[in-house]
Structure formats: structure tokens, C-alpha cells
PDB file of C-alpha atoms in Angstrom:
ATOM      1  CA  MET O 271      26.281  33.993 -37.438  1.00 45.00           C
ATOM      2  CA  THR O 272      25.971  31.380 -34.722  1.00 46.00           C
ATOM      3  CA  THR O 273      25.480  32.914 -31.311  1.00 48.00           C
ATOM      4  CA  ALA O 274      26.802  31.541 -28.027  1.00 46.00           C
ATOM      5  CA  SER O 275      23.276  30.964 -26.777  1.00 45.00           C
ATOM      6  CA  SER O 276      22.364  28.810 -29.795  1.00 47.00           C
ATOM      7  CA  THR O 277      25.384  26.511 -29.385  1.00 51.00           C
ATOM      8  CA  ALA O 278      25.445  26.190 -25.599  1.00 52.00           C
ATOM      9  CA  VAL O 279      25.149  22.663 -24.306  1.00 48.00           C
ATOM     10  CA  PRO O 280      22.006  22.346 -22.173  1.00 55.00           C
ATOM     11  CA  THR O 281      22.395  21.561 -18.508  1.00 59.00           C
ATOM     12  CA  LEU O 282      21.212  17.989 -17.970  1.00 62.00           C
ATOM     13  CA  ILE O 283      20.380  16.356 -14.633  1.00 77.00           C
ATOM     14  CA  GLY O 284      21.841  12.876 -14.623  1.00 77.00           C
ATOM     15  CA  SER O 285      19.598  11.488 -11.879  1.00 80.00           C
ATOM     16  CA  VAL O 286      16.515  12.572 -13.806  1.00 81.00           C
ATOM     17  CA  GLN O 287      17.836  10.875 -16.941  1.00 82.00           C
ATOM     18  CA  ARG O 288      18.479   7.671 -15.007  1.00 86.00           C
ATOM     19  CA  ALA O 289      14.979   7.741 -13.504  1.00 87.00           C
ATOM     20  CA  LEU O 290      13.507   8.210 -16.977  1.00 85.00           C
ATOM     21  CA  ARG O 291      15.470   5.218 -18.281  1.00 88.00           C
ATOM     22  CA  LEU O 292      13.946   3.117 -15.485  1.00 89.00           C
ATOM     23  CA  LEU O 293      10.437   4.339 -16.298  1.00 88.00           C
ATOM     24  CA  GLU O 294      11.017   3.493 -19.950  1.00 87.00           C
ATOM     25  CA  ALA O 295      12.170   0.014 -18.944  1.00 89.00           C
ATOM     26  CA  VAL O 296       9.064  -0.497 -16.799  1.00 88.00           C
ATOM     27  CA  GLY O 297       6.916   0.584 -19.735  1.00 85.00           C
ATOM     28  CA  THR O 298       8.194  -2.304 -21.872  1.00 85.00           C
ATOM     29  CA  HIS O 299       6.840  -4.916 -19.446  1.00 85.00           C
ATOM     30  CA  ARG O 300       3.059  -5.159 -19.270  1.00 78.00           C
ATOM     31  CA  ASP O 301       3.223  -7.454 -16.227  1.00 81.00           C
ATOM     32  CA  GLY O 302       6.081  -5.613 -14.522  1.00 86.00           C
ATOM     33  CA  ALA O 303       9.713  -6.570 -14.003  1.00 89.00           C
ATOM     34  CA  PRO O 304      12.036  -7.045 -10.982  1.00 90.00           C
ATOM     35  CA  ALA O 305      14.664  -4.510  -9.963  1.00 90.00           C
ATOM     36  CA  LYS O 306      17.607  -6.523 -11.312  1.00 91.00           C
ATOM     37  CA  GLN O 307      16.089  -6.771 -14.773  1.00 91.00           C
ATOM     38  CA  LEU O 308      15.141  -3.092 -14.854  1.00 92.00           C
ATOM     39  CA  ALA O 309      18.633  -2.074 -13.744  1.00 91.00           C
ATOM     40  CA  ARG O 310      20.167  -4.187 -16.509  1.00 91.00           C
ATOM     41  CA  GLU O 311      17.838  -2.831 -19.188  1.00 90.00           C
ATOM     42  CA  ALA O 312      18.374   0.768 -18.063  1.00 91.00           C
ATOM     43  CA  GLY O 313      22.149   0.276 -17.936  1.00 91.00           C
ATOM     44  CA  LEU O 314      22.369   1.191 -14.249  1.00 91.00           C
ATOM     45  CA  PRO O 315      24.239  -0.281 -11.287  1.00 91.00           C
ATOM     46  CA  LEU O 316      21.822  -2.204  -9.077  1.00 89.00           C
ATOM     47  CA  PRO O 317      22.291   0.031  -5.967  1.00 86.00           C
ATOM     48  CA  THR O 318      21.535   3.124  -8.069  1.00 88.00           C
ATOM     49  CA  ALA O 319      18.478   1.451  -9.560  1.00 89.00           C
ATOM     50  CA  TYR O 320      17.251   0.443  -6.097  1.00 87.00           C
ATOM     51  CA  HIS O 321      17.456   4.025  -4.815  1.00 85.00           C
ATOM     52  CA  LEU O 322      15.654   5.415  -7.856  1.00 88.00           C
ATOM     53  CA  LEU O 323      12.985   2.702  -7.787  1.00 90.00           C
ATOM     54  CA  ARG O 324      12.339   3.411  -4.109  1.00 85.00           C
ATOM     55  CA  THR O 325      11.980   7.123  -4.843  1.00 84.00           C
ATOM     56  CA  LEU O 326       9.685   6.565  -7.821  1.00 87.00           C
ATOM     57  CA  THR O 327       7.572   4.176  -5.748  1.00 85.00           C
ATOM     58  CA  HIS O 328       7.393   6.635  -2.853  1.00 80.00           C
ATOM     59  CA  GLU O 329       6.210   9.364  -5.233  1.00 79.00           C
ATOM     60  CA  GLY O 330       3.573   7.080  -6.730  1.00 80.00           C
ATOM     61  CA  TYR O 331       5.082   6.789 -10.220  1.00 83.00           C
ATOM     62  CA  LEU O 332       5.724   3.089  -9.655  1.00 88.00           C
ATOM     63  CA  ARG O 333       4.212   0.434  -7.452  1.00 86.00           C
ATOM     64  CA  ARG O 334       5.678  -2.891  -6.402  1.00 86.00           C
ATOM     65  CA  GLU O 335       3.551  -6.025  -6.517  1.00 83.00           C
ATOM     66  CA  ASN O 336       4.702  -9.616  -6.085  1.00 77.00           C
ATOM     67  CA  GLY O 337       8.331  -8.626  -6.512  1.00 82.00           C
ATOM     68  CA  VAL O 338       7.948  -6.636  -9.739  1.00 87.00           C
ATOM     69  CA  PHE O 339       7.584  -2.933 -10.501  1.00 89.00           C
ATOM     70  CA  LEU O 340       4.678  -1.495 -12.514  1.00 87.00           C
ATOM     71  CA  PHE O 341       3.448   2.001 -13.300  1.00 85.00           C
ATOM     72  CA  GLY O 342       1.711   3.675 -10.359  1.00 81.00           C
ATOM     73  CA  ALA O 343      -1.147   6.136 -10.164  1.00 77.00           C
ATOM     74  CA  ALA O 344       1.075   9.198 -10.571  1.00 75.00           C
ATOM     75  CA  ALA O 345       2.467   7.896 -13.866  1.00 73.00           C
ATOM     76  CA  GLU O 346      -1.021   7.056 -15.080  1.00 67.00           C
ATOM     77  CA  ASN O 347      -2.171  10.563 -14.150  1.00 65.00           C
ATOM     78  CA  LEU O 348       0.333  12.021 -16.604  1.00 65.00           C
ATOM     79  CA  THR O 349      -1.808  10.797 -19.499  1.00 54.00           C
ATOM     80  CA  ALA O 350      -5.210  10.985 -17.793  1.00 49.00           C
ATOM     81  CA  ALA O 351      -7.845  13.323 -19.127  1.00 43.00           C
ATOM     82  CA  PRO O 352      -8.290  16.615 -17.261  1.00 46.00           C
ATOM     83  CA  GLY O 353     -10.614  16.285 -14.301  1.00 44.00           C
ATOM     84  CA  VAL O 354      -9.998  12.575 -13.713  1.00 39.00           C
ATOM     85  CA  ARG O 355      -6.590  12.783 -12.089  1.00 41.00           C
ATOM     86  CA  GLY O 356      -6.193  11.943  -8.438  1.00 45.00           C
ATOM     87  CA  ARG O 357      -6.401  15.115  -6.360  1.00 39.00           C
ATOM     88  CA  SER O 358      -3.906  13.925  -3.791  1.00 37.00           C
ATOM     89  CA  ARG O 359      -1.733  10.920  -3.078  1.00 39.00           C
ATOM     90  CA  PRO O 360      -2.741   9.374   0.250  1.00 39.00           C
ATOM     91  CA  ALA O 361      -0.240   7.683   2.487  1.00 46.00           C
ATOM     92  CA  SER O 362       0.195   4.144   1.209  1.00 60.00           C
ATOM     93  CA  VAL O 363       1.122   0.823   2.719  1.00 70.00           C
ATOM     94  CA  ALA O 364       4.431   1.070   0.838  1.00 71.00           C
ATOM     95  CA  ASP O 365       5.210   4.390   2.544  1.00 75.00           C
ATOM     96  CA  SER O 366       4.697   2.845   5.975  1.00 80.00           C
ATOM     97  CA  LEU O 367       6.759  -0.212   5.096  1.00 85.00           C
ATOM     98  CA  GLY O 368       9.609   1.970   3.879  1.00 85.00           C
ATOM     99  CA  HIS O 369       9.622   3.813   7.214  1.00 85.00           C
ATOM    100  CA  TRP O 370       9.644   0.569   9.174  1.00 88.00           C
ATOM    101  CA  ARG O 371      12.422  -0.864   6.996  1.00 91.00           C
ATOM    102  CA  ASP O 372      14.584   2.111   7.867  1.00 90.00           C
ATOM    103  CA  VAL O 373      13.728   1.983  11.576  1.00 89.00           C
ATOM    104  CA  ILE O 374      14.166  -1.780  11.962  1.00 92.00           C
ATOM    105  CA  GLY O 375      16.985  -2.279   9.473  1.00 93.00           C
ATOM    106  CA  ALA O 376      15.404  -5.248   7.697  1.00 94.00           C
ATOM    107  CA  PRO O 377      13.152  -5.785   4.686  1.00 94.00           C
ATOM    108  CA  VAL O 378       9.448  -5.579   5.522  1.00 94.00           C
ATOM    109  CA  TYR O 379       6.648  -7.403   3.713  1.00 94.00           C
ATOM    110  CA  CYS O 380       2.855  -6.980   3.756  1.00 91.00           C
ATOM    111  CA  ALA O 381       0.376  -9.516   2.407  1.00 91.00           C
ATOM    112  CA  VAL O 382      -3.366 -10.135   2.524  1.00 90.00           C
ATOM    113  CA  TYR O 383      -5.570 -13.145   1.862  1.00 92.00           C
ATOM    114  CA  CYS O 384      -8.036 -12.147  -0.828  1.00 87.00           C
ATOM    115  CA  ASP O 385     -10.398 -14.251  -2.940  1.00 85.00           C
ATOM    116  CA  GLY O 386      -8.740 -17.453  -1.815  1.00 89.00           C
ATOM    117  CA  GLU O 387      -5.180 -16.401  -2.621  1.00 91.00           C
ATOM    118  CA  ILE O 388      -2.096 -14.938  -0.953  1.00 91.00           C
ATOM    119  CA  ASP O 389      -1.498 -11.420  -2.292  1.00 88.00           C
ATOM    120  CA  LEU O 390       1.869  -9.847  -1.452  1.00 88.00           C
ATOM    121  CA  ILE O 391       0.825  -6.222  -1.776  1.00 85.00           C
ATOM    122  CA  ALA O 392       4.022  -4.409  -0.800  1.00 86.00           C
ATOM    123  CA  VAL O 393       7.687  -5.016   0.000  1.00 90.00           C
ATOM    124  CA  ALA O 394      10.224  -2.502   1.299  1.00 89.00           C
ATOM    125  CA  ASP O 395      13.894  -3.397   1.012  1.00 89.00           C
ATOM    126  CA  ALA O 396      17.209  -1.748   0.190  1.00 87.00           C
ATOM    127  CA  PRO O 397      20.552  -2.726  -1.380  1.00 87.00           C
ATOM    128  CA  ASP O 398      22.072  -3.478   2.035  1.00 88.00           C
ATOM    129  CA  THR O 399      18.911  -5.242   3.279  1.00 89.00           C
ATOM    130  CA  PRO O 400      17.544  -7.057   0.215  1.00 91.00           C
ATOM    131  CA  ALA O 401      14.220  -8.870   0.254  1.00 92.00           C
ATOM    132  CA  VAL O 402      14.029 -12.607  -0.268  1.00 93.00           C
ATOM    133  CA  GLU O 403      14.031 -13.344  -3.988  1.00 89.00           C
ATOM    134  CA  GLU O 404      10.753 -14.893  -5.141  1.00 88.00           C
ATOM    135  CA  TRP O 405      12.222 -17.990  -6.760  1.00 90.00           C
ATOM    136  CA  ALA O 406       9.034 -20.028  -6.210  1.00 91.00           C
ATOM    137  CA  SER O 407       5.639 -18.312  -6.354  1.00 90.00           C
ATOM    138  CA  PHE O 408       4.760 -16.856  -2.948  1.00 90.00           C
ATOM    139  CA  ARG O 409       1.103 -17.368  -3.827  1.00 90.00           C
ATOM    140  CA  GLU O 410       1.541 -21.101  -4.389  1.00 93.00           C
ATOM    141  CA  THR O 411       3.933 -21.786  -1.499  1.00 96.00           C
ATOM    142  CA  ALA O 412       2.194 -20.240   1.521  1.00 96.00           C
ATOM    143  CA  HIS O 413       3.033 -23.385   3.504  1.00 96.00           C
ATOM    144  CA  ALA O 414       6.758 -22.679   3.152  1.00 96.00           C
ATOM    145  CA  HIS O 415       7.144 -19.042   4.228  1.00 96.00           C
ATOM    146  CA  ALA O 416       6.304 -17.195   7.420  1.00 97.00           C
ATOM    147  CA  ILE O 417       3.873 -14.667   5.978  1.00 96.00           C
ATOM    148  CA  GLY O 418       1.928 -17.394   4.199  1.00 96.00           C
ATOM    149  CA  GLN O 419       1.731 -19.564   7.299  1.00 96.00           C
ATOM    150  CA  CYS O 420       0.587 -16.536   9.292  1.00 96.00           C
ATOM    151  CA  LEU O 421      -2.252 -15.908   6.835  1.00 96.00           C
ATOM    152  CA  LEU O 422      -3.265 -19.574   6.714  1.00 96.00           C
ATOM    153  CA  ALA O 423      -3.401 -19.640  10.513  1.00 95.00           C
ATOM    154  CA  GLN O 424      -6.035 -16.883  10.440  1.00 93.00           C
ATOM    155  CA  LEU O 425      -8.381 -18.784   8.102  1.00 93.00           C
ATOM    156  CA  ASP O 426     -11.196 -20.986   9.294  1.00 91.00           C
ATOM    157  CA  GLU O 427     -10.727 -24.708   8.812  1.00 92.00           C
ATOM    158  CA  ARG O 428     -12.770 -24.936   5.617  1.00 93.00           C
ATOM    159  CA  ALA O 429     -10.918 -22.065   3.912  1.00 94.00           C
ATOM    160  CA  ARG O 430      -7.549 -23.472   4.993  1.00 95.00           C
ATOM    161  CA  GLU O 431      -8.366 -26.929   3.630  1.00 95.00           C
ATOM    162  CA  ASP O 432      -9.617 -25.391   0.374  1.00 95.00           C
ATOM    163  CA  HIS O 433      -6.369 -23.449  -0.029  1.00 96.00           C
ATOM    164  CA  LEU O 434      -4.236 -26.542   0.522  1.00 96.00           C
ATOM    165  CA  ASP O 435      -6.358 -28.526  -1.927  1.00 96.00           C
ATOM    166  CA  ARG O 436      -5.480 -25.971  -4.601  1.00 95.00           C
ATOM    167  CA  HIS O 437      -1.868 -25.428  -3.481  1.00 96.00           C
ATOM    168  CA  PRO O 438      -0.595 -28.731  -2.060  1.00 96.00           C
ATOM    169  CA  VAL O 439       2.182 -28.826   0.520  1.00 96.00           C
ATOM    170  CA  ARG O 440       5.540 -29.661  -1.036  1.00 95.00           C
ATOM    171  CA  PRO O 441       9.010 -29.202   0.472  1.00 94.00           C
ATOM    172  CA  LEU O 442      11.079 -26.449  -1.113  1.00 96.00           C
ATOM    173  CA  THR O 443      14.220 -27.003   0.966  1.00 96.00           C
ATOM    174  CA  ARG O 444      15.383 -29.724   3.334  1.00 96.00           C
ATOM    175  CA  TYR O 445      13.993 -27.602   6.178  1.00 97.00           C
ATOM    176  CA  SER O 446      10.492 -27.193   4.712  1.00 96.00           C
ATOM    177  CA  VAL O 447       7.406 -28.708   6.270  1.00 94.00           C
ATOM    178  CA  ARG O 448       7.102 -32.138   4.671  1.00 93.00           C
ATOM    179  CA  ASP O 449       3.397 -32.769   4.439  1.00 95.00           C
ATOM    180  CA  ARG O 450      -0.087 -31.354   4.965  1.00 96.00           C
ATOM    181  CA  ALA O 451      -0.734 -33.044   8.306  1.00 95.00           C
ATOM    182  CA  THR O 452       2.456 -31.597   9.803  1.00 95.00           C
ATOM    183  CA  LEU O 453       1.599 -28.115   8.562  1.00 96.00           C
ATOM    184  CA  LEU O 454      -1.956 -28.241   9.919  1.00 95.00           C
ATOM    185  CA  GLU O 455      -0.692 -29.399  13.309  1.00 94.00           C
ATOM    186  CA  ARG O 456       1.795 -26.529  13.386  1.00 93.00           C
ATOM    187  CA  LEU O 457      -0.919 -24.000  12.551  1.00 93.00           C
ATOM    188  CA  ARG O 458      -3.262 -25.409  15.192  1.00 90.00           C
ATOM    189  CA  THR O 459      -0.632 -25.051  17.924  1.00 90.00           C
ATOM    190  CA  LEU O 460       0.059 -21.372  17.208  1.00 89.00           C
ATOM    191  CA  ARG O 461      -1.127 -19.096  19.981  1.00 84.00           C
ATOM    192  CA  ARG O 462      -3.328 -16.220  18.856  1.00 80.00           C
ATOM    193  CA  GLY O 463      -1.274 -13.192  17.843  1.00 76.00           C
ATOM    194  CA  GLU O 464       2.151 -14.781  18.320  1.00 86.00           C
ATOM    195  CA  PRO O 465       4.804 -14.418  15.596  1.00 92.00           C
ATOM    196  CA  VAL O 466       5.179 -17.198  13.063  1.00 95.00           C
ATOM    197  CA  ILE O 467       8.847 -18.136  12.708  1.00 96.00           C
ATOM    198  CA  GLU O 468      10.250 -19.841   9.615  1.00 96.00           C
ATOM    199  CA  ARG O 469      13.879 -20.941   9.323  1.00 97.00           C
ATOM    200  CA  GLN O 470      15.199 -21.685   5.832  1.00 97.00           C
ATOM    201  CA  GLU O 471      11.920 -23.304   4.761  1.00 97.00           C
ATOM    202  CA  TYR O 472      11.515 -21.084   1.702  1.00 97.00           C
ATOM    203  CA  ALA O 473      15.064 -19.856   1.050  1.00 96.00           C
ATOM    204  CA  LEU O 474      18.309 -21.289   2.353  1.00 97.00           C
ATOM    205  CA  GLY O 475      20.309 -18.872   4.462  1.00 97.00           C
ATOM    206  CA  THR O 476      17.251 -16.817   5.459  1.00 97.00           C
ATOM    207  CA  VAL O 477      14.997 -16.759   8.518  1.00 97.00           C
ATOM    208  CA  CYS O 478      11.665 -14.941   8.635  1.00 97.00           C
ATOM    209  CA  ALA O 479       9.023 -13.923  11.156  1.00 97.00           C
ATOM    210  CA  ALA O 480       5.442 -12.784  10.491  1.00 96.00           C
ATOM    211  CA  ILE O 481       2.718 -11.234  12.630  1.00 94.00           C
ATOM    212  CA  PRO O 482      -1.030 -11.068  11.996  1.00 92.00           C
ATOM    213  CA  VAL O 483      -2.480  -7.616  11.356  1.00 86.00           C
ATOM    214  CA  THR O 484      -6.028  -6.679  12.298  1.00 72.00           C
ATOM    215  CA  ALA O 485      -7.439  -4.376   9.610  1.00 64.00           C
ATOM    216  CA  GLY O 486     -11.209  -4.611   9.702  1.00 64.00           C
ATOM    217  CA  ALA O 487     -12.390  -7.786   8.020  1.00 73.00           C
ATOM    218  CA  THR O 488      -9.175  -8.100   6.026  1.00 79.00           C
ATOM    219  CA  ILE O 489      -6.941 -11.088   6.770  1.00 89.00           C
ATOM    220  CA  ALA O 490      -3.472  -9.569   6.683  1.00 90.00           C
ATOM    221  CA  ALA O 491       0.062 -10.167   7.888  1.00 93.00           C
ATOM    222  CA  MET O 492       3.416  -8.425   7.944  1.00 93.00           C
ATOM    223  CA  ALA O 493       6.836 -10.003   8.030  1.00 96.00           C
ATOM    224  CA  ILE O 494      10.552  -9.373   8.144  1.00 96.00           C
ATOM    225  CA  SER O 495      13.510 -11.463   7.022  1.00 96.00           C
ATOM    226  CA  VAL O 496      17.149 -11.555   8.086  1.00 96.00           C
ATOM    227  CA  PRO O 497      20.154 -13.628   7.002  1.00 96.00           C
ATOM    228  CA  LEU O 498      20.708 -16.832   8.962  1.00 96.00           C
ATOM    229  CA  ASP O 499      23.934 -15.516  10.473  1.00 95.00           C
ATOM    230  CA  ARG O 500      21.948 -12.623  11.995  1.00 94.00           C
ATOM    231  CA  GLU O 501      19.138 -14.771  13.381  1.00 95.00           C
ATOM    232  CA  ASP O 502      19.620 -13.275  16.852  1.00 94.00           C
ATOM    233  CA  ARG O 503      18.071 -10.065  15.466  1.00 94.00           C
ATOM    234  CA  LEU O 504      14.889 -11.756  14.271  1.00 95.00           C
ATOM    235  CA  LEU O 505      12.748 -11.798  17.423  1.00 93.00           C
ATOM    236  CA  PRO O 506      13.745  -8.301  18.640  1.00 93.00           C
ATOM    237  CA  ALA O 507      13.080  -6.947  15.143  1.00 93.00           C
ATOM    238  CA  VAL O 508       9.646  -8.555  14.807  1.00 93.00           C
ATOM    239  CA  GLU O 509       8.673  -7.275  18.254  1.00 91.00           C
ATOM    240  CA  GLN O 510       9.742  -3.814  17.143  1.00 90.00           C
ATOM    241  CA  LEU O 511       7.619  -4.210  14.011  1.00 90.00           C
ATOM    242  CA  ARG O 512       4.657  -5.297  16.144  1.00 87.00           C
ATOM    243  CA  GLY O 513       5.007  -2.133  18.223  1.00 85.00           C
ATOM    244  CA  GLU O 514       5.257   0.080  15.141  1.00 81.00           C
ATOM    245  CA  VAL O 515       2.177  -1.497  13.553  1.00 81.00           C
ATOM    246  CA  ALA O 516       0.148  -1.302  16.763  1.00 75.00           C
ATOM    247  CA  SER O 517       1.037   2.355  17.173  1.00 69.00           C
ATOM    248  CA  LEU O 518      -0.043   3.172  13.643  1.00 66.00           C
ATOM    249  CA  LEU O 519      -3.263   1.195  13.903  1.00 62.00           C
ATOM    250  CA  ARG O 520      -4.146   3.060  17.074  1.00 53.00           C
ATOM    251  CA  SER O 521      -3.705   6.330  15.195  1.00 49.00           C
ATOM    252  CA  PHE O 522      -6.251   5.193  12.560  1.00 40.00           C
ATOM    253  CA  VAL O 523      -3.844   6.190   9.785  1.00 40.00           C
ATOM    254  CA  PHE O 524      -3.056   2.744   8.454  1.00 45.00           C
ATOM    255  CA  SER O 525      -5.561   1.117   6.092  1.00 42.00           C
ATOM    256  CA  ILE O 526      -5.528  -1.615   3.479  1.00 41.00           C
ATOM    257  CA  SER O 527      -7.689  -1.401   0.372  1.00 40.00           C
ATOM    258  CA  ILE O 528      -8.401  -4.565  -1.548  1.00 37.00           C
TER     259      ILE O 528
END
């Protein structure tokens, strides 16, 4: 005889199933994949995927690098041998960026200059405040976006010239800096610590501002972006970001590991 308990349908948690579909999608891409692609492959609406990806990143199961999602330390710990798992998950740059995104109401970016290259280490955005889509490699187009210009401005002359030798200046939009000499003059005229403003030089319809971040010997910068029709929010928002970053640095909580 079949009993009621043997035929009962198990209680399933839909949000858990959706998160697992996203993790499975991430696992099929060795070099990571962007949110839109993962949402499509998991069969999820993009806003739902964004919320789940943010949660999985916050919990350490995913990490976001250069606009794509990859497995994080927590996911790797699931298959790690006993005794080699991380004992705790420290506060990460991504956690701080997520907080600032919510406070400021704009996507927040963090990048460092490491081994001669621009490394976008974390981005925090949301469905209603999406990050700028990386349609041309951020690493190769530092001259055209605010965070890249901010990092280049912090280099010494030799390092800056070396970078531009390897990644020549080329206009991406009709608003982009046109040539190397113009870019170098712009960088030389920046006052120490002031925000770097970029208007539609990387992406049409978007304005960005970046600030340098002092983190030991690390050359770092943080940035925000807003749509062109909300440009009046840019300077107040970047000043708010500067205050948030300064407050956290003073507390000695914020650190960047290369």
C-alpha cells in the first residue's frame, strides 16, 4: 500500500532553485559571464537574476570581476578538503561598494593599477541603477573613462608613458579625448585629490566621476556613473562617495588586497 507520506510532494523553495540555476550557469563559463547572459541561461528575468547575483556575491559564493561573475571563495570551500576552508569571510570591497550604492543611489566602481594594467576589481549596481556596460575593454581604454584617467593621473611620468605606449589613445565616441598630447595635458592640470569628470567619453548618455583612493602603496580609484539627463546629481554624489570612503579609511576597516 502506498502511504500518504511516500507520495507527498516535497516542499520546494523557488528562490533557492533559481539561485542554484544561476550557480550552474556560472559553472559553465571558466572565464565568467555577465549578468544578462547568466539570466538568459538560467531562464530568469534580469531583475530577479540581479537580486540573486547580488546576494550570492555578498555571501561570497560569487565574485564580480571586469563585469563578469565567477565562483567565489564560499563556493570553492564547498569542495575544499577539510581543514583548508576559510574560517571566516572578511568584509570585502564588494560589500562596501554595495553599501555605498544603496546610500548614494548610483553604481559604484573600484579599480586599482597593478602590474602595469587597470584592474576593475569590483562593481556594485542594481536593476534601477545599472553599471556602464563594458563594450570596449576597460583595461585598454583607460584614457576614455573617469576611473582610468584617475588612475593614470596617479602614475609617475614614466609609468604613464609606458601605459599609453601599450594602450594608445583612440576616440571611442565623438566626445572622447582625441590624442595622447591632449590627454597628458588634461592629466597634468588635475589638482591633487580632485574628482576626475568624464562626460560621454566612454559611453554615450553617461557621465562619470572618479576619485583617487589612498590605500597604502596601492594606486586605486573609485567612481560613480549617472545617466546624462541626471548629470546634476554627479558632483553631489561623488562628494558623498568621497565622504563615505574617507570615513571608512579612518576606521581602518577598508583594505585592498592585490
